[in-house]
Coordinates of C-alpha atoms and ligand atoms in Angstrom, one line a residue:
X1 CA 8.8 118.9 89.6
X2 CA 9.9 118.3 86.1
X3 CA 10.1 114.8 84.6
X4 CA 13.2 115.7 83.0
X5 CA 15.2 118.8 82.8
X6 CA 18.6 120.8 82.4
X7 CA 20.5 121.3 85.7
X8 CA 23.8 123.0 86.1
X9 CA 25.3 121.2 82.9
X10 CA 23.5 117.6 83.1
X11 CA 20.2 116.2 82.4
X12 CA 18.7 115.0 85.6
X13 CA 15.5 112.7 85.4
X14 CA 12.8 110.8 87.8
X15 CA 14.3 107.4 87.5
X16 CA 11.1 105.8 86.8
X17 CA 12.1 102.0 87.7
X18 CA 12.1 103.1 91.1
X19 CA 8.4 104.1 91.5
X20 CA 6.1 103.8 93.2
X21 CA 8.7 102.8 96.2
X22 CA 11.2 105.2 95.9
X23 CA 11.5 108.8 93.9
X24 CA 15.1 109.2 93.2
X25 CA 16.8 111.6 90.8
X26 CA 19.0 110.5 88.4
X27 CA 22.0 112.9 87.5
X28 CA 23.1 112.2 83.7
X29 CA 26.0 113.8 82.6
X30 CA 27.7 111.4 79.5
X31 CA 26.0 109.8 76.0
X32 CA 26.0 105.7 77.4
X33 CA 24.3 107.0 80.7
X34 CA 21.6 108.3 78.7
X35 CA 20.9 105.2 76.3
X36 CA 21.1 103.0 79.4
X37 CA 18.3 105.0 81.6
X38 CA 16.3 105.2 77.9
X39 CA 16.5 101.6 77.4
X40 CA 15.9 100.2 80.7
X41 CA 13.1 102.7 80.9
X42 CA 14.0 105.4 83.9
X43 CA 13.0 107.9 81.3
X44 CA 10.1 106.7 78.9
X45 CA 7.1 107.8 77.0
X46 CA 7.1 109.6 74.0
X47 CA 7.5 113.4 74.8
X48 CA 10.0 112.4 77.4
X49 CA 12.1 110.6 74.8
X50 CA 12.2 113.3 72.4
X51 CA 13.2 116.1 75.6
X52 CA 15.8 113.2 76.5
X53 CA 17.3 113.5 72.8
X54 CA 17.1 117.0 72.3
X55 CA 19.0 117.0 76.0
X56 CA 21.1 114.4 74.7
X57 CA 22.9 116.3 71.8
X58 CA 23.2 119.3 73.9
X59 CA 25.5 117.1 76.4
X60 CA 27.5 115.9 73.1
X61 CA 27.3 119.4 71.4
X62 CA 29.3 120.5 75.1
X63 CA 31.5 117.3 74.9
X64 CA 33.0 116.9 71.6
X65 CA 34.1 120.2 69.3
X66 CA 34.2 117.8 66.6
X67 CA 31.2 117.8 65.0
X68 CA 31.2 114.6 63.2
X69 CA 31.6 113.1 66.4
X70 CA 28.8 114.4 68.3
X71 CA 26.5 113.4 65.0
X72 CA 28.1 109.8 65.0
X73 CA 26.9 109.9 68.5
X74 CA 23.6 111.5 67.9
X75 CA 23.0 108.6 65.3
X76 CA 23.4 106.3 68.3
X77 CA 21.2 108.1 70.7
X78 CA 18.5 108.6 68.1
X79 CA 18.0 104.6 67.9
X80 CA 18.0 103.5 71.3
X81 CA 14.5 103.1 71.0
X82 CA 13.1 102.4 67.9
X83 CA 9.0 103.0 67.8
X84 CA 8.5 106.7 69.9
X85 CA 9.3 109.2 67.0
X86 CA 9.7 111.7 69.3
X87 CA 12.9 110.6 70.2
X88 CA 14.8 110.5 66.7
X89 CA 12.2 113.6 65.6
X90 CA 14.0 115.8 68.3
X91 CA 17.2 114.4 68.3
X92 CA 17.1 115.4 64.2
X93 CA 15.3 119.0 65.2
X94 CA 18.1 120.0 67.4
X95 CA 21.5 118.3 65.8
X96 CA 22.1 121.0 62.7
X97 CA 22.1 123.8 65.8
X98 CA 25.1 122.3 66.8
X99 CA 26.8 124.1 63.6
X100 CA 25.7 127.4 66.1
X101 CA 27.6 126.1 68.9
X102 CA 26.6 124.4 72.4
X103 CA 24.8 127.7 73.6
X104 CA 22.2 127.3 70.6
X105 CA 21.8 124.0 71.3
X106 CA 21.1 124.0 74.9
X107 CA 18.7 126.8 73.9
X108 CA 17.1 124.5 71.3
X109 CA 16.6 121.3 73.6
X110 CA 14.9 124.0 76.6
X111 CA 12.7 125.4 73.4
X112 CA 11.5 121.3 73.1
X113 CA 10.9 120.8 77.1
X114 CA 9.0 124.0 76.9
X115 CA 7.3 123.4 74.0
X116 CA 6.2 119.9 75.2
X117 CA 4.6 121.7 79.0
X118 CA 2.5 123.9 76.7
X119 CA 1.5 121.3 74.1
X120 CA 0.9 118.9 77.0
X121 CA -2.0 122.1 78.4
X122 CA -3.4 122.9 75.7
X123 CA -4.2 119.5 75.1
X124 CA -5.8 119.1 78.5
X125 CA -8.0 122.0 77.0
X126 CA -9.0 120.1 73.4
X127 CA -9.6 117.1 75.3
X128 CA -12.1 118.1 78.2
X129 CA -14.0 119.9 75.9
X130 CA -14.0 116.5 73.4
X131 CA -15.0 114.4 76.2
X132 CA -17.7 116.7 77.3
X133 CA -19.5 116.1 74.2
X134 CA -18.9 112.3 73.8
X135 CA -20.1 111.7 77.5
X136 CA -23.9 111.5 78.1
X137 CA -23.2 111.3 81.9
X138 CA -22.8 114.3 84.1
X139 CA -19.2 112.8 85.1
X140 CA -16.9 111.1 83.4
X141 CA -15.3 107.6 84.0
X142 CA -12.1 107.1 81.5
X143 CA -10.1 103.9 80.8
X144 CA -6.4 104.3 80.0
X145 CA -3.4 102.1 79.4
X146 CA 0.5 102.4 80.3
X147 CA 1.7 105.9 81.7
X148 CA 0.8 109.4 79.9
X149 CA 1.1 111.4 82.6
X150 CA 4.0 113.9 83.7
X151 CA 5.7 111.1 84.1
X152 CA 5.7 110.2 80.7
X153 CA 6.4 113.9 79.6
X154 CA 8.1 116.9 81.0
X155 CA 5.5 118.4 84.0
X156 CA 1.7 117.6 82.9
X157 CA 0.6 114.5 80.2
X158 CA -1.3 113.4 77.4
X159 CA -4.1 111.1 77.6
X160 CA -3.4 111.3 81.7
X161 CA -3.1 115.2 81.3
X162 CA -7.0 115.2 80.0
X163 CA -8.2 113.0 82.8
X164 CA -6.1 115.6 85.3
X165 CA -7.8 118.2 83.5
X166 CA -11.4 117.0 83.8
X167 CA -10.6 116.2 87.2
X168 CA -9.4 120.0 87.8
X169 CA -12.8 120.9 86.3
X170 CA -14.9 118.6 89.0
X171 CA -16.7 116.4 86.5
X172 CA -13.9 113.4 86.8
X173 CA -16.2 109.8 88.7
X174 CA -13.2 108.1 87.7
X175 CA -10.0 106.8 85.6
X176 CA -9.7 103.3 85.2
X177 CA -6.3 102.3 84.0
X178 CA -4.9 99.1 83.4
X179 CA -2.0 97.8 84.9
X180 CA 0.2 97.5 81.6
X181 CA 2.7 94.1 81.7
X182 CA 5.4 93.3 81.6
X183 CA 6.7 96.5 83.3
X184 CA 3.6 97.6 85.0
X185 CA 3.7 101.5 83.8
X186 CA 0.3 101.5 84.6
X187 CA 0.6 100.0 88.3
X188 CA 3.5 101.6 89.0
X189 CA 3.6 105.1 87.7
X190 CA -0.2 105.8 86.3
X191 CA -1.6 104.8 89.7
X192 CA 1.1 106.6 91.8
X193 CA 0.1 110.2 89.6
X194 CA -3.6 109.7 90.6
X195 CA -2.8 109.1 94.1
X196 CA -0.6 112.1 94.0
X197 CA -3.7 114.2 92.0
X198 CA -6.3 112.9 94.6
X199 CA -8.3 111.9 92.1
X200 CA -10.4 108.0 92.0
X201 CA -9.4 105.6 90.1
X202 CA -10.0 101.8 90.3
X203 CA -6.9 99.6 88.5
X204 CA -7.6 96.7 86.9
X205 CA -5.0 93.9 85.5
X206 CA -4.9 94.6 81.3
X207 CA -7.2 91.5 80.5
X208 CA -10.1 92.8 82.3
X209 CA -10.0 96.0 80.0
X210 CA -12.2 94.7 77.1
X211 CA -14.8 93.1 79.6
X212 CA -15.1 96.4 81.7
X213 CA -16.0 98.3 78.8
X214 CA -18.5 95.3 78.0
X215 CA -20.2 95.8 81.6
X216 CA -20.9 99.4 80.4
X217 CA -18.2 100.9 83.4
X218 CA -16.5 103.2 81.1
X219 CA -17.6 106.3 78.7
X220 CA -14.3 106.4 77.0
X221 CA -10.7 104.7 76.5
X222 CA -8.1 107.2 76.3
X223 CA -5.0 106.3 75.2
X224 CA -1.1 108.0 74.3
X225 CA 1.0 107.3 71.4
X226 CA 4.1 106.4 70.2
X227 CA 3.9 107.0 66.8
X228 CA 0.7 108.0 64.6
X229 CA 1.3 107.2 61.1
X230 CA 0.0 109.7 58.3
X231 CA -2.8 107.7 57.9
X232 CA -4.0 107.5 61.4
X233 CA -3.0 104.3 62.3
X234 CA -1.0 104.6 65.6
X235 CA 1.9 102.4 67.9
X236 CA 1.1 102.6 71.3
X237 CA 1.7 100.2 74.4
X238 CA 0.8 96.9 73.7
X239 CA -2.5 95.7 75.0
X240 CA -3.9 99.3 73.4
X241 CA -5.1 97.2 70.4
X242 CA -7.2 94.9 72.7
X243 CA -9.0 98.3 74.2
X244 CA -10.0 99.5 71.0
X245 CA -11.3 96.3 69.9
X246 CA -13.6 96.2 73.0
X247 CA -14.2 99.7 72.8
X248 CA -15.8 99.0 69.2
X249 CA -18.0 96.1 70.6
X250 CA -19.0 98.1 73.5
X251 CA -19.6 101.0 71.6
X252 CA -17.2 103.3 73.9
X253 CA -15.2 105.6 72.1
X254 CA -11.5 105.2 71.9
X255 CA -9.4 108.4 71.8
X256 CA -5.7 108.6 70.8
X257 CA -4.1 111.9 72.8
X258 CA -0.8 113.0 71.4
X259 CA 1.3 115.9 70.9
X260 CA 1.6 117.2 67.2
X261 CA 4.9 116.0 67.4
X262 CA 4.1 112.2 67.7
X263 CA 3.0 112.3 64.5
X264 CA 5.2 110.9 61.7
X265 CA 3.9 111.8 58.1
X266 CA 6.8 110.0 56.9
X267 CA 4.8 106.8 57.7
X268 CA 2.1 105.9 55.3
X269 CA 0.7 103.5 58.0
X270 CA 0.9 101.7 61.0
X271 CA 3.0 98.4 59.2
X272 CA 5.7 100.5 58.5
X273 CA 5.6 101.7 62.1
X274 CA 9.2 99.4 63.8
X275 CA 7.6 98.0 66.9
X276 CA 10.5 97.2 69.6
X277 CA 11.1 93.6 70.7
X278 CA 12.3 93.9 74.2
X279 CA 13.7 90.1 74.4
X280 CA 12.4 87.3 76.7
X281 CA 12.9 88.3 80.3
X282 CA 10.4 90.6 80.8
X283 CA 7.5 87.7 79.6
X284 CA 9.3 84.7 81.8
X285 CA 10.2 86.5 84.9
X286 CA 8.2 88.7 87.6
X287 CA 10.1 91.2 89.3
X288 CA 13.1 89.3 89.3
X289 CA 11.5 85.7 90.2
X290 CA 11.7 83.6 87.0
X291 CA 7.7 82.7 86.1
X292 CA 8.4 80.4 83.1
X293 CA 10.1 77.4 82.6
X294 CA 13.9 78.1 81.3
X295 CA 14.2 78.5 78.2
X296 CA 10.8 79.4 77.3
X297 CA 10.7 81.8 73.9
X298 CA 8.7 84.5 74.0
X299 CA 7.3 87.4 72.1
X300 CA 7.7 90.6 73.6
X301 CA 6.4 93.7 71.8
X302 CA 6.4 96.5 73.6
X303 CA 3.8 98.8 71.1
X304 CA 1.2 97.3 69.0
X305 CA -0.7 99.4 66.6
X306 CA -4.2 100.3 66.3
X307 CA -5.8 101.0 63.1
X308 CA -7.2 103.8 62.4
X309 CA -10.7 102.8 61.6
X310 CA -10.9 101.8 65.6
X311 CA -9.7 105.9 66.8
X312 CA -12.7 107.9 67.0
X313 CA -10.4 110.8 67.9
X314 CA -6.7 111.7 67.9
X315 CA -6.6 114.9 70.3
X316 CA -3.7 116.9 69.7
X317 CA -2.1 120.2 70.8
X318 CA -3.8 121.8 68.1
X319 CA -6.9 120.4 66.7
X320 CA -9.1 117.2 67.1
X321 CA -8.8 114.6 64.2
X322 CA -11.2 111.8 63.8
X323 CA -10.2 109.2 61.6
X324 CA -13.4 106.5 62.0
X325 CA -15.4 109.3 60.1
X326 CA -12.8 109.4 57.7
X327 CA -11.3 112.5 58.4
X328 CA -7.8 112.8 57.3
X329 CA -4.5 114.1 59.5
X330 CA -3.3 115.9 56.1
X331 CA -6.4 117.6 55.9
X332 CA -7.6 118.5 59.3
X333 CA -6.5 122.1 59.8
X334 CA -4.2 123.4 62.7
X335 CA -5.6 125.1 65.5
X336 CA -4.3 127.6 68.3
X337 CA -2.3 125.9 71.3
X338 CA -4.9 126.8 74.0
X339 CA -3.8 128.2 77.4
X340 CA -4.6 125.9 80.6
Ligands
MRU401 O1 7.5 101.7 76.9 P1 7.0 103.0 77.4 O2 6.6 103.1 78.8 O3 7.9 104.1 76.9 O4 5.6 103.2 76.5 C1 5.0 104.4 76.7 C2 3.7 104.5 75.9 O5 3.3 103.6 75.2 C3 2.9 105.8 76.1 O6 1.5 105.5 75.9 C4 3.3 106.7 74.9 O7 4.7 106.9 74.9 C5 2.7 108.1 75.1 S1 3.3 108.9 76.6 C6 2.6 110.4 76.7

């Protein structure tokens, strides 16, 4: 089952609020629709964003015949959430089709879902064959943070998709992901993909990350990414930050796993990378029960960034960076997307 796809005229997505409990399809057929299931997160993560705005144009290239309209629109959709690049990368890939009619750019936004299964395989591939030489253990036991699974993409992940992989391969002891506040992407949706893989994992609440890579538990920290700035730095989750600092102290290496299409070499670094505030009710209430007083002010950021001096390795689609030896994203040369 896809993530996200193209149905009969509409977008229809997993509405991700609803997991673990529930697995309902939403059916999305108009512009505000859209921007309300991106910003109360029914469709998140990166790659997912950027199929969303790719899909996104192609319901406004259908809608409008005026074209200054559907790009007036396309501005709106292309900010609903500020730190994933994915989201305006694609929504600015597939707008000047629209001068080719809606048939191109429905054909356009299927090339970027399809283009994001394939990335998200041969990903799988680069990574295993990373981890295999960063483990010293016969099996490997991998922390992660928020949701990088299909979930998080169109059909297979990121970070997620190499753990799946290694698990697929028989060498996986087991993931240990963290269960990501305020919204829990980790909980909800990284522990539900496991269960559905059948493969072990033991969750653990974000603050124990740092100390369980301390205790020697893990052999590496794999995380996704929002952005990943042209010097390495990269926006991911926040509480990714506090994993790569313990990963440094603990000596465990800390991998960023990302399509090549997260990365943004229009950012110099990871300060210029906009982090989304997502206001106060996410930090003062808990599933709907207020847990701080009223009125308490908060700060919310979704994303933090970690620098790239802390990344041993940014896995990617098409070739293995890694920026703690100084090796440099404008440098490293592209590889072959690998088949699963
Ligand atoms: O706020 P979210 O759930 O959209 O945040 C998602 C993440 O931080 C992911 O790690 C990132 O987008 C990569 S998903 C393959």
């Amino acid at each position: 089952m896809k993530t996200i796809d193209w149905v009969d005229g509409a977008i229809e997505l997993i509405d991700q609020t609803k997991l673990p409990g529930e697995l309902v399809v939403n059916r999305v057929d108009n512009l505000d629709s859209l921007i309300y299931d991106i910003q109360r997160l029914a469709v998140r993560g990166a790659p997912a964003l950027g199929v969303a705005g790719a899909m996104g144009v192609a319901l406004l290239a259908a809608q409008f015949e005026d074209l200054d309209k559907v790009r007036s629109e396309a501005a709106r959709l292309r900010a609903a959430r500020p730190t994933a690049v994915n989201l305006s990368a694609m929504v600015d890939r597939v707008l000047p089709v629209i001068e080719q009619g809606p048939a191109a750019v429905l054909a356009e936004a299927l090339a970027v879902r399809d283009e994001d299964i394939a990335a998200c395989y041969s990903i799988g591939q680069y990574g295993a064959d990373l981890v295999r030489g960063l483990v010293q253990r016969d099996k490997a036991r991998i922390m992660t943070i928020c949701n990088t699974g299909g979930l998080a993409c169109v059909e297979r992940g990121t970070a997620l998709g190499v753990i799946q992989t290694i698990f697929e391969q028989g060498w996986l002891e087991e993931a240990l992901p963290v269960e990501t506040r305020p919204l829990l992407q980790g909980a909800r949706l990284t522990a539900w993909e496991l269960k559905q893989m059948g493969a072990p994992f033991r969750l653990m609440v974000d603050s124990a990350g740092p100390f369980v890579l301390a205790q020697g538990l893990a052999d590496a920290v794999f995380i996704g990414a929002d952005r990943i700035a042209a010097n390495g730095d990269t926006a991911n989750k926040v509480g990714s930050y506090s994993l790569a600092l313990g990963a440094k102290r603990a000596g465990v290496p800390l991998c960023v796993v990302a399509p090549e299409t997260t990365i943004d070499m229009n950012t110099a670094t990871g300060s210029d990378i906009e982090i989304e505030d997502r206001g106060s009710e996410e930090v003062t209430t808990f599933q709907g029960v207020r847990s701080a007083p009223e009125g308490t002010a908060t700060i919310n950021p979704a994303f933090d960034v970690t620098p790239h001096d802390l990344i041993t390795a940014i896995i990617t689609d098409r070739r293995v960076i890694r920026p703690s030896a100084g090796e440099k994203l404008s440098e490293v040369p592209l590889g072959p997307t690998r088949a699963a």
